Every structure is written in structure tokens, then in C-alpha cells.
CSV table of C-alpha atoms and ligand atoms in Angstrom, one decimal:
chain,number,residue,atom,x,y,z
A,114,UNK,CA,-0.5,-80.2,-48.5
A,115,UNK,CA,-2.8,-78.2,-46.0
A,116,UNK,CA,-5.2,-75.6,-46.8
A,117,UNK,CA,-5.1,-71.9,-46.2
A,118,UNK,CA,-7.9,-69.4,-46.4
A,119,UNK,CA,-8.2,-65.9,-46.0
A,120,UNK,CA,-10.1,-62.7,-47.4
A,121,UNK,CA,-10.4,-59.2,-47.7
A,122,UNK,CA,-13.7,-57.0,-47.8
A,123,UNK,CA,-13.7,-55.2,-51.2
A,124,UNK,CA,-14.7,-51.5,-49.5
A,125,UNK,CA,-12.0,-49.6,-51.4
A,126,UNK,CA,-8.5,-49.5,-52.0
A,127,UNK,CA,-6.2,-51.4,-50.0
A,128,UNK,CA,-3.7,-49.7,-47.9
A,129,UNK,CA,-0.3,-50.7,-46.1
A,130,UNK,CA,-2.4,-52.3,-43.2
A,131,UNK,CA,-3.9,-54.7,-45.5
A,132,UNK,CA,-0.6,-55.4,-46.9
A,133,UNK,CA,1.8,-55.6,-43.9
A,134,UNK,CA,-1.2,-57.4,-41.9
A,135,UNK,CA,-2.4,-59.7,-44.5
A,136,UNK,CA,-1.2,-59.7,-48.5
A,137,UNK,CA,2.4,-59.6,-47.5
A,138,UNK,CA,2.0,-63.0,-45.5
A,139,UNK,CA,-0.3,-64.4,-48.1
A,140,UNK,CA,2.4,-64.1,-50.7
A,141,UNK,CA,4.8,-65.9,-48.8
A,142,UNK,CA,2.5,-68.5,-47.5
A,143,UNK,CA,1.1,-69.5,-50.6
A,144,UNK,CA,4.3,-71.3,-51.4
A,145,UNK,CA,3.7,-74.1,-48.6
A,146,UNK,CA,-0.4,-74.3,-48.8
A,147,UNK,CA,-3.0,-75.0,-51.1
A,148,UNK,CA,-4.4,-71.5,-50.9
A,149,UNK,CA,-7.8,-69.6,-51.4
A,150,UNK,CA,-7.8,-66.1,-51.4
A,151,UNK,CA,-11.2,-65.0,-51.3
A,152,UNK,CA,-12.7,-61.2,-52.2
A,153,UNK,CA,-15.6,-61.5,-49.1
A,154,UNK,CA,-18.4,-59.4,-50.8
A,155,UNK,CA,-20.9,-60.9,-48.4
A,156,UNK,CA,-18.9,-59.3,-45.6
A,157,UNK,CA,-19.0,-56.1,-47.2
A,158,UNK,CA,-22.5,-55.5,-47.3
A,159,UNK,CA,-22.8,-55.8,-43.2
A,160,UNK,CA,-22.2,-51.8,-43.3
A,161,UNK,CA,-23.5,-49.2,-45.4
A,162,UNK,CA,-22.3,-49.5,-48.7
A,163,UNK,CA,-23.0,-48.1,-52.1
A,164,UNK,CA,-24.3,-50.9,-54.6
A,165,UNK,CA,-23.1,-49.1,-57.5
A,166,UNK,CA,-19.4,-49.0,-56.4
A,167,UNK,CA,-19.2,-52.8,-55.7
A,168,UNK,CA,-18.1,-53.2,-59.2
A,169,UNK,CA,-15.2,-50.7,-58.6
A,170,UNK,CA,-14.1,-51.9,-55.4
A,171,UNK,CA,-14.1,-55.8,-56.2
A,172,UNK,CA,-12.0,-55.2,-59.5
A,173,UNK,CA,-9.7,-53.0,-57.5
A,174,UNK,CA,-9.1,-55.6,-54.8
A,175,UNK,CA,-8.5,-58.1,-57.2
A,176,UNK,CA,-6.0,-56.3,-58.9
A,177,UNK,CA,-4.1,-55.4,-55.5
A,178,UNK,CA,-4.1,-59.1,-54.9
A,179,UNK,CA,-2.6,-60.1,-58.4
A,180,UNK,CA,-0.3,-57.0,-58.3
A,181,UNK,CA,1.0,-57.9,-54.7
A,182,UNK,CA,2.1,-61.0,-56.0
A,183,UNK,CA,-0.9,-63.5,-55.5
A,184,UNK,CA,-0.3,-66.3,-57.9
A,185,UNK,CA,-3.7,-67.3,-59.6
A,186,UNK,CA,-2.1,-70.8,-61.2
A,187,UNK,CA,-0.7,-71.9,-57.8
A,188,UNK,CA,-3.8,-70.4,-55.5
A,189,UNK,CA,-7.2,-70.0,-56.0
A,190,UNK,CA,-8.4,-66.4,-56.1
A,191,UNK,CA,-12.1,-66.4,-55.6
A,192,UNK,CA,-15.3,-63.9,-55.3
A,193,UNK,CA,-17.5,-65.1,-52.1
A,194,UNK,CA,-20.8,-64.1,-53.8
A,195,UNK,CA,-20.0,-66.7,-56.5
A,196,UNK,CA,-20.0,-69.7,-54.4
A,197,UNK,CA,-23.3,-70.2,-52.8
A,198,UNK,CA,-22.2,-72.7,-50.4
A,199,UNK,CA,-20.8,-69.7,-48.2
A,200,UNK,CA,-24.2,-68.7,-47.6
A,201,UNK,CA,-25.6,-72.2,-47.3
A,202,UNK,CA,-23.1,-73.3,-44.7
A,203,UNK,CA,-23.8,-69.9,-42.7
A,204,UNK,CA,-27.5,-70.8,-42.1
A,205,UNK,CA,-26.6,-74.5,-40.9
A,206,UNK,CA,-23.8,-73.2,-38.5
A,207,UNK,CA,-26.5,-70.3,-37.5
A,208,UNK,CA,-28.5,-73.2,-36.0
A,209,UNK,CA,-25.6,-74.6,-33.6
A,210,UNK,CA,-24.0,-71.2,-32.7
A,211,UNK,CA,-25.6,-69.7,-29.6
A,212,UNK,CA,-26.5,-66.0,-30.1
A,213,UNK,CA,-24.3,-64.9,-26.8
A,214,UNK,CA,-21.4,-66.2,-28.3
A,215,UNK,CA,-21.7,-63.4,-31.2
A,216,UNK,CA,-22.6,-60.5,-29.0
A,217,UNK,CA,-19.8,-61.0,-27.0
A,218,UNK,CA,-17.4,-60.4,-30.2
A,219,UNK,CA,-15.2,-57.2,-29.8
A,220,UNK,CA,-15.5,-56.0,-33.4
A,221,UNK,CA,-19.2,-56.6,-33.4
A,222,UNK,CA,-19.4,-54.4,-30.3
A,223,UNK,CA,-17.5,-51.9,-31.7
A,224,UNK,CA,-19.3,-51.8,-35.1
A,225,UNK,CA,-22.3,-51.8,-33.5
A,226,UNK,CA,-21.5,-48.4,-31.7
A,227,UNK,CA,-20.3,-47.0,-34.9
A,228,UNK,CA,-23.7,-47.5,-36.9
A,229,UNK,CA,-26.4,-47.7,-34.4
A,230,UNK,CA,-28.8,-47.0,-37.0
A,231,UNK,CA,-28.1,-50.3,-38.7
A,232,UNK,CA,-27.3,-53.1,-36.5
A,233,UNK,CA,-28.5,-55.7,-38.7
A,234,UNK,CA,-28.5,-59.3,-38.4
A,235,UNK,CA,-25.4,-59.9,-40.7
A,236,UNK,CA,-23.2,-57.5,-38.6
A,237,UNK,CA,-23.8,-60.1,-35.7
A,238,UNK,CA,-23.5,-62.9,-37.9
A,239,UNK,CA,-20.1,-61.9,-39.4
A,240,UNK,CA,-18.1,-64.3,-37.6
A,241,UNK,CA,-20.3,-67.3,-38.6
A,242,UNK,CA,-20.0,-66.4,-42.5
A,243,UNK,CA,-16.3,-65.9,-41.8
A,244,UNK,CA,-16.4,-69.5,-40.3
A,245,UNK,CA,-18.2,-70.8,-42.8
A,246,UNK,CA,-15.6,-69.4,-45.1
A,247,UNK,CA,-12.7,-71.0,-43.7
A,248,UNK,CA,-14.1,-74.5,-43.0
A,249,UNK,CA,-15.9,-75.1,-46.7
A,250,UNK,CA,-12.1,-75.7,-47.5
A,251,UNK,CA,-11.2,-77.4,-44.4
A,252,UNK,CA,-8.6,-74.6,-44.0
A,253,UNK,CA,-6.1,-75.3,-41.2
A,254,UNK,CA,-4.2,-72.0,-41.6
A,255,UNK,CA,-5.8,-68.5,-41.4
A,256,UNK,CA,-3.3,-65.5,-42.2
A,257,UNK,CA,-4.7,-62.1,-41.0
A,258,UNK,CA,-4.3,-59.0,-39.0
A,259,UNK,CA,-4.4,-59.1,-35.1
A,260,UNK,CA,-7.7,-57.4,-35.1
A,261,UNK,CA,-9.5,-61.0,-36.5
A,262,UNK,CA,-8.0,-63.4,-34.0
A,263,UNK,CA,-11.5,-63.3,-31.9
A,264,UNK,CA,-13.1,-64.3,-34.9
A,265,UNK,CA,-11.0,-67.3,-35.5
A,266,UNK,CA,-11.1,-68.2,-31.9
A,267,UNK,CA,-15.1,-68.3,-32.3
A,268,UNK,CA,-14.4,-70.3,-35.5
A,269,UNK,CA,-12.8,-72.8,-33.5
A,270,UNK,CA,-15.7,-72.9,-31.1
A,271,UNK,CA,-18.1,-73.4,-33.7
A,272,UNK,CA,-16.1,-76.4,-35.3
A,273,UNK,CA,-15.5,-78.3,-31.9
A,274,UNK,CA,-19.4,-78.0,-31.6
A,275,UNK,CA,-20.1,-79.0,-35.1
A,276,UNK,CA,-17.7,-81.9,-34.9
A,277,UNK,CA,-19.0,-83.2,-31.3
A,278,UNK,CA,-22.7,-82.8,-32.4
A,279,UNK,CA,-22.7,-84.3,-36.0
A,280,UNK,CA,-19.3,-86.2,-36.3
A,281,UNK,CA,-15.8,-85.2,-36.9
A,282,UNK,CA,-15.4,-83.3,-40.2
A,283,UNK,CA,-13.4,-80.3,-39.7
A,284,UNK,CA,-10.2,-79.4,-38.8
A,285,UNK,CA,-9.8,-76.5,-36.0
A,286,UNK,CA,-8.5,-73.3,-37.9
A,287,UNK,CA,-5.7,-71.5,-36.7
A,288,UNK,CA,-4.7,-67.8,-36.9
A,289,UNK,CA,-1.3,-66.7,-38.5
A,290,UNK,CA,-0.2,-63.1,-37.6
A,291,UNK,CA,2.8,-61.6,-38.7
A,292,UNK,CA,5.7,-59.7,-37.1
A,293,UNK,CA,3.2,-56.8,-36.1
A,294,UNK,CA,-0.4,-57.7,-36.0
A,295,UNK,CA,-1.6,-54.3,-35.7
A,296,UNK,CA,-0.1,-51.4,-38.0
A,297,UNK,CA,-1.0,-48.1,-36.8
A,298,UNK,CA,-2.1,-45.2,-39.1
A,299,UNK,CA,-0.1,-42.0,-39.6
A,300,UNK,CA,-2.2,-40.4,-36.8
A,301,UNK,CA,0.0,-42.7,-34.6
A,302,UNK,CA,-2.8,-43.7,-32.5
A,303,UNK,CA,-5.6,-45.9,-34.2
A,304,UNK,CA,-5.0,-49.0,-36.3
A,305,UNK,CA,-4.4,-47.9,-40.2
A,306,UNK,CA,-7.9,-48.2,-41.7
A,307,UNK,CA,-9.9,-47.1,-44.7
A,308,UNK,CA,-12.5,-45.3,-42.7
A,309,UNK,CA,-9.9,-43.3,-40.7
A,310,UNK,CA,-8.0,-40.9,-42.8
A,311,UNK,CA,-4.7,-42.0,-41.6
A,312,UNK,CA,-3.5,-44.6,-44.2
A,313,UNK,CA,-1.1,-44.9,-47.4
A,314,UNK,CA,-2.6,-46.7,-50.1
A,315,UNK,CA,-1.0,-49.4,-52.0
A,316,UNK,CA,-1.5,-47.3,-55.3
A,317,UNK,CA,-0.3,-43.8,-54.3
A,318,UNK,CA,2.7,-42.4,-55.6
A,319,UNK,CA,6.0,-41.3,-54.2
A,320,UNK,CA,4.7,-37.7,-54.2
A,321,UNK,CA,1.7,-38.7,-52.2
A,322,UNK,CA,3.4,-41.2,-49.9
A,323,UNK,CA,5.8,-38.2,-49.0
A,324,UNK,CA,3.1,-35.8,-48.5
A,325,UNK,CA,1.4,-38.0,-46.2
A,326,UNK,CA,4.4,-39.2,-44.1
A,327,UNK,CA,5.6,-35.6,-43.7
A,328,UNK,CA,2.7,-34.6,-41.5
A,329,UNK,CA,2.6,-38.0,-39.9
A,330,UNK,CA,3.0,-38.2,-35.9
A,331,UNK,CA,6.3,-39.2,-34.7
A,332,UNK,CA,7.7,-39.4,-31.1
A,333,UNK,CA,5.4,-37.0,-29.2
A,334,UNK,CA,8.1,-36.0,-26.7
A,335,UNK,CA,10.6,-34.9,-29.5
A,336,UNK,CA,9.6,-31.4,-30.0
A,337,UNK,CA,12.8,-29.9,-31.5
A,338,UNK,CA,15.5,-31.5,-34.2
A,339,UNK,CA,18.4,-31.0,-31.1
A,340,UNK,CA,16.2,-33.1,-29.0
A,341,UNK,CA,17.1,-37.0,-29.1
A,342,UNK,CA,14.4,-39.0,-29.8
A,343,UNK,CA,13.1,-42.6,-28.7
A,344,UNK,CA,12.4,-44.5,-31.6
A,345,UNK,CA,10.8,-47.4,-29.7
A,346,UNK,CA,7.7,-45.2,-29.1
A,347,UNK,CA,7.7,-43.8,-32.6
A,348,UNK,CA,5.4,-45.2,-34.9
A,349,UNK,CA,7.2,-44.5,-38.0
A,350,UNK,CA,10.4,-46.2,-36.5
A,351,UNK,CA,7.8,-49.4,-36.5
A,352,UNK,CA,7.0,-49.0,-40.0
A,353,UNK,CA,11.0,-48.7,-40.6
A,354,UNK,CA,11.3,-52.0,-39.1
A,355,UNK,CA,8.8,-53.4,-41.7
A,356,UNK,CA,9.7,-51.7,-44.8
A,357,UNK,CA,13.5,-50.7,-44.6
A,358,UNK,CA,16.9,-52.6,-45.0
A,359,UNK,CA,18.6,-53.6,-41.9
A,360,UNK,CA,21.3,-50.9,-42.1
A,361,UNK,CA,19.0,-48.1,-42.7
A,362,UNK,CA,17.0,-49.2,-39.8
A,363,UNK,CA,20.2,-49.1,-37.5
A,364,UNK,CA,21.2,-45.6,-38.9
A,365,UNK,CA,17.4,-44.2,-38.3
A,366,UNK,CA,17.8,-45.7,-34.5
A,367,UNK,CA,21.4,-44.2,-34.1
A,368,UNK,CA,20.3,-40.7,-35.8
A,369,UNK,CA,17.3,-40.3,-34.0
A,370,UNK,CA,18.4,-41.5,-30.3
A,371,UNK,CA,21.5,-39.2,-30.9
A,372,UNK,CA,19.7,-36.3,-32.6
A,373,UNK,CA,21.8,-36.6,-35.5
A,374,UNK,CA,18.7,-36.8,-38.1
A,375,UNK,CA,15.6,-35.1,-37.5
A,376,UNK,CA,12.1,-36.5,-38.0
A,377,UNK,CA,12.1,-35.2,-41.7
A,378,UNK,CA,15.3,-37.1,-42.8
A,379,UNK,CA,13.6,-40.3,-40.9
A,380,UNK,CA,10.5,-39.9,-42.8
A,381,UNK,CA,12.4,-39.1,-46.3
A,382,UNK,CA,14.2,-42.3,-45.8
A,383,UNK,CA,10.9,-44.1,-45.1
A,384,UNK,CA,9.3,-42.6,-47.9
A,385,UNK,CA,12.0,-44.1,-50.3
A,386,UNK,CA,11.7,-47.5,-48.4
A,387,UNK,CA,8.0,-47.7,-49.0
A,388,UNK,CA,8.1,-46.6,-52.4
A,389,UNK,CA,10.7,-49.1,-53.4
A,390,UNK,CA,8.5,-51.7,-52.3
A,391,UNK,CA,5.4,-50.3,-53.3
A,392,UNK,CA,6.6,-49.2,-57.0
A,393,UNK,CA,6.3,-52.4,-58.7
A,394,UNK,CA,3.2,-53.3,-57.0
A,395,UNK,CA,1.5,-50.0,-58.0
A,396,UNK,CA,2.8,-50.5,-61.6
A,397,UNK,CA,1.1,-54.0,-62.1
A,398,UNK,CA,-1.9,-52.7,-60.2
A,399,UNK,CA,-2.6,-50.2,-63.1
A,400,UNK,CA,-1.8,-52.6,-65.7
A,401,UNK,CA,-4.3,-55.0,-64.4
A,402,UNK,CA,-6.8,-52.3,-63.7
A,403,UNK,CA,-6.5,-51.4,-67.6
A,404,UNK,CA,-7.5,-55.1,-68.1
A,405,UNK,CA,-10.8,-55.7,-66.0
A,406,UNK,CA,-11.7,-58.5,-68.4
A,407,UNK,CA,-8.5,-60.4,-67.9
A,408,UNK,CA,-9.1,-60.1,-64.2
A,409,UNK,CA,-12.9,-61.1,-64.2
A,410,UNK,CA,-11.8,-64.3,-66.0
A,411,UNK,CA,-9.4,-65.1,-63.2
A,412,UNK,CA,-11.9,-64.6,-60.7
A,413,UNK,CA,-14.5,-66.6,-62.5
A,414,UNK,CA,-12.1,-69.4,-63.0
A,415,UNK,CA,-11.0,-69.1,-59.2
A,416,UNK,CA,-14.4,-69.2,-58.2
A,417,UNK,CA,-15.4,-72.2,-60.5
A,418,UNK,CA,-12.2,-74.1,-58.4
A,419,UNK,CA,-13.3,-73.1,-55.0
A,420,UNK,CA,-17.1,-74.1,-55.9
A,421,UNK,CA,-15.8,-77.9,-56.6
A,422,UNK,CA,-14.2,-77.8,-53.1
A,423,UNK,CA,-17.0,-76.1,-51.0
A,424,UNK,CA,-19.9,-77.8,-52.9
A,425,UNK,CA,-18.0,-81.6,-51.8
A,426,UNK,CA,-17.9,-80.2,-48.2
A,427,UNK,CA,-21.5,-78.9,-48.1
A,428,UNK,CA,-22.4,-82.4,-49.5
A,429,UNK,CA,-20.7,-83.8,-46.5
A,430,UNK,CA,-22.3,-81.7,-44.2
A,431,UNK,CA,-25.8,-82.5,-45.5
A,432,UNK,CA,-25.0,-86.1,-45.0
A,433,UNK,CA,-24.0,-85.3,-41.3
A,434,UNK,CA,-26.8,-83.2,-40.3
A,435,UNK,CA,-29.6,-85.4,-41.7
A,436,UNK,CA,-30.4,-83.9,-45.0
A,437,UNK,CA,-29.6,-87.0,-47.1
A,438,UNK,CA,-33.4,-88.0,-47.6
A,439,UNK,CA,-33.2,-91.6,-48.8
A,440,UNK,CA,-36.6,-91.4,-50.9
A,441,UNK,CA,-35.6,-88.3,-52.7
A,442,UNK,CA,-33.2,-89.3,-55.3
B,238,AMP,P1,-10.3,-55.3,-44.1
B,238,AMP,O1,-9.8,-54.2,-44.8
B,238,AMP,O2,-11.0,-55.1,-42.6
B,238,AMP,O3,-11.2,-56.3,-44.8
B,238,AMP,O4,-8.9,-56.2,-43.6
B,238,AMP,C1,-8.4,-57.1,-44.6
B,238,AMP,C2,-7.0,-57.9,-43.5
B,238,AMP,O5,-6.1,-56.9,-43.3
B,238,AMP,C3,-7.5,-58.5,-42.3
B,238,AMP,O6,-6.8,-59.6,-42.1
B,238,AMP,C4,-7.2,-57.4,-41.4
B,238,AMP,O7,-6.8,-58.1,-39.9
B,238,AMP,C5,-5.9,-56.7,-42.0
B,238,AMP,N1,-5.9,-55.5,-41.6
B,238,AMP,C6,-6.5,-54.3,-41.7
B,238,AMP,N2,-6.2,-53.3,-41.2
B,238,AMP,C7,-4.9,-53.6,-40.9
B,238,AMP,C8,-3.9,-53.2,-39.7
B,238,AMP,N3,-4.2,-51.7,-39.4
B,238,AMP,N4,-2.9,-53.5,-39.2
B,238,AMP,C9,-2.9,-55.0,-39.5
B,238,AMP,N5,-3.7,-55.9,-40.4
B,238,AMP,C10,-4.9,-55.0,-40.8
B,239,LIG,N1,-13.4,-60.5,-41.5
B,239,LIG,C1,-12.1,-60.1,-42.4
B,239,LIG,C2,-11.7,-58.8,-42.2
B,239,LIG,O1,-12.5,-58.1,-42.1
B,239,LIG,C3,-12.3,-60.5,-43.8
B,239,LIG,C4,-12.6,-62.3,-43.7
B,239,LIG,C5,-14.0,-62.7,-44.1
B,239,LIG,C6,-11.7,-63.1,-43.7
B,239,LIG,N2,-13.7,-64.2,-44.0
B,239,LIG,C7,-12.6,-64.3,-43.9
B,239,LIG,C8,-10.4,-63.4,-43.3
B,239,LIG,C9,-12.2,-65.7,-43.6
B,239,LIG,C10,-9.8,-64.7,-43.1
B,239,LIG,C11,-10.8,-66.0,-43.1
B,239,LIG,O2,-10.6,-58.4,-42.6
């Protein structure tokens, strides 16, 4: 079976963008791949963070993974900082990665502009750590949102350089992006993101979802209910396409284009569809959250399993790069 690796940074509650862009794909793909789903805490410290919040964030991230349907028996659910090989391999890869490759990465440029007072080396090195994450497991499939594709492209370049320099060891990983690779936020402009105040979080109640959707931006040209709208430019219609039943999608298209329904009706229906999918996830999320020790054990067990694979790969790397000193037993 081919391997799959992906991860999410523990920086707070997960939102619909994470779910539709990443998690939902993971759940489906875990049937076909030997999967490792990691909570990437090393990545989360490349931007300002509060050390005393990480405990809560890692727990919540794990609860979201499990509640959404990741199966810790079938797949490995791990915590990056519990697997030393991630940091070790990063250092080795650093030494074959030109700095100029990293300076070109779009997310580095964006983040550096946002955190001018904290352009740390970790921020620049972020995609190398990500490469190490993936190739330690010789993973070939990496399901992510569209924003991560440049990182995976870079991972492929680093793999090619490693293989030609030291010998074929790693497969080139491929990014897998879902139907819509970039979910827009409720402002209809930026991508949905934790820091942008434009999210629906996975643990929000139906009332909270409705309150947010009722204010969300729709087709900007549709001013009055009697004006027909254009679903193809409406951000909420793209959410309907991902969350609603086929019949409902048709009903929305028909109603909107003929001015048969107003935006509020469309938003009510979308609230129903989102809540229908999130309700069981939310319920399980709170159950897991009340059992932190159980969730902790799953992470410890998963990290142990991951460690075995990762340490074995690192040993092969050490052999290839000349660290197998024959006078030291
Ligand atoms: P992050 O929260 O940045 O660690 O993202 C975790 C995963 O969710 C990555 O695979 C992202 O590409 C994906 N993701 C986050 N926000 C979005 C979004 N708005 N649309 C699609 N995918 C997203
Ligand atoms: N950089 C990814 C994000 O921000 C998270 C991540 C870290 C990741 N390592 C990874 C994703 C390896 C896929 C594979 O979302």
C-alpha cells in the first residue's frame, strides 16, 4: 500500500476551510493509503504563539481529527515534536537546499510581510521541515489545500537533489487537492483562515453558524430580493456545492437566478446543510475533549508507531550521507 502524509498546525480550532480543504479528503483517502496524520507543532512555532496555549490547541486539533473520522487504528495519528527524526532530517536537508529556493516561496513572502519583526529562520525553513515530514515516511500522496502546493513542489525538488547527490532513496511526493482547493471566507474575499475572522469553526452550534452566515457576503450585484442573482459569483453557492444535496443545489440555482428566493432563504438552507454535516462531528468533538487522557494515549501510541518508520528512514539517510563511521560501533 502506498503511503500518505499530511498535517495541520495546532493554532486554534479547526474551521470549515481545514475540513473541506484537508480533513474531508483525508478521511476518504485513509481507506486506500497507509496514512500518517500529524499535528505539526514545530511548524506552529514559526509565528508568534503563546506557549501556555499549545496544550489546549494540540488537544483540540487531535479531537477534531478523531471527531471528523480519522481512524487511529487504521491510520497513524502523531505529534511532530514527539518524533525527533523530523528535526534531524530537516537539518540534513538544509545542507542541500539553496537558500534562494526558500526565498522564492510565496507563503514565506506573505508571512514575512505580515510578521516583519519576526522573520525567523524557522519561517524561511518551513518548507524544508515539511519536506522532512513527508519523506521520512516515503509518502507519495500529500492531501492539502491549494496554498500548500508550492511547498510540495519544493519538496519534490529537494527529493530530486537528495536522490541524485546521495542515491535513490525517496519517492517524489504528489499533492492531492480536493474539488475546491481554496475555500473562501465569509467575507467572500480572502481564503477562510483562523486569523481573518471569516471562518465557521467545526465546533460551532447551528445558531452560531446561522448568525455568521446571515452576515456573509453573497453576489455583490444582487441588491434587492427581486433582482435575480448569479450563483456562479456567489461564495455561498460554492459552499452549497460542497455541503448540500444535489437537489438542494439545483433548487438554489433555480431560485437565485429567477429571484424566486432571496439570499436569506439560501443562507437558511446552507445553515441546514452545514449543520447536518457538522453536528455529529461536533458531538464527538466534545466527547473526546472531555477525555483528554484517552486522546493523549492515542497520540503517544501513534507517535511511537511513526517513530519506528521515521527512525528507520533516518538510518538509511545516515548511511547514504556518510555518517556510518566504521570505527564507532
Ligand atoms: P493550516 O490551518 O494552515 O495548518 O492548514 C491545514 C490544512 O488545511 C492545509 O492543508 C491547508 O491547505 C488547508 N486549508 C486551510 N485553510 C483552507 C482554505 N481556506 N481552503 C482550503 N484549504 C485550506
Ligand atoms: N504547512 C502545512 C499547513 O500550513 C502543514 C504541514 C506541515 C503539512 N507539514 C506537512 C502538510 C506535511 C502536508 C504535509 O497547512
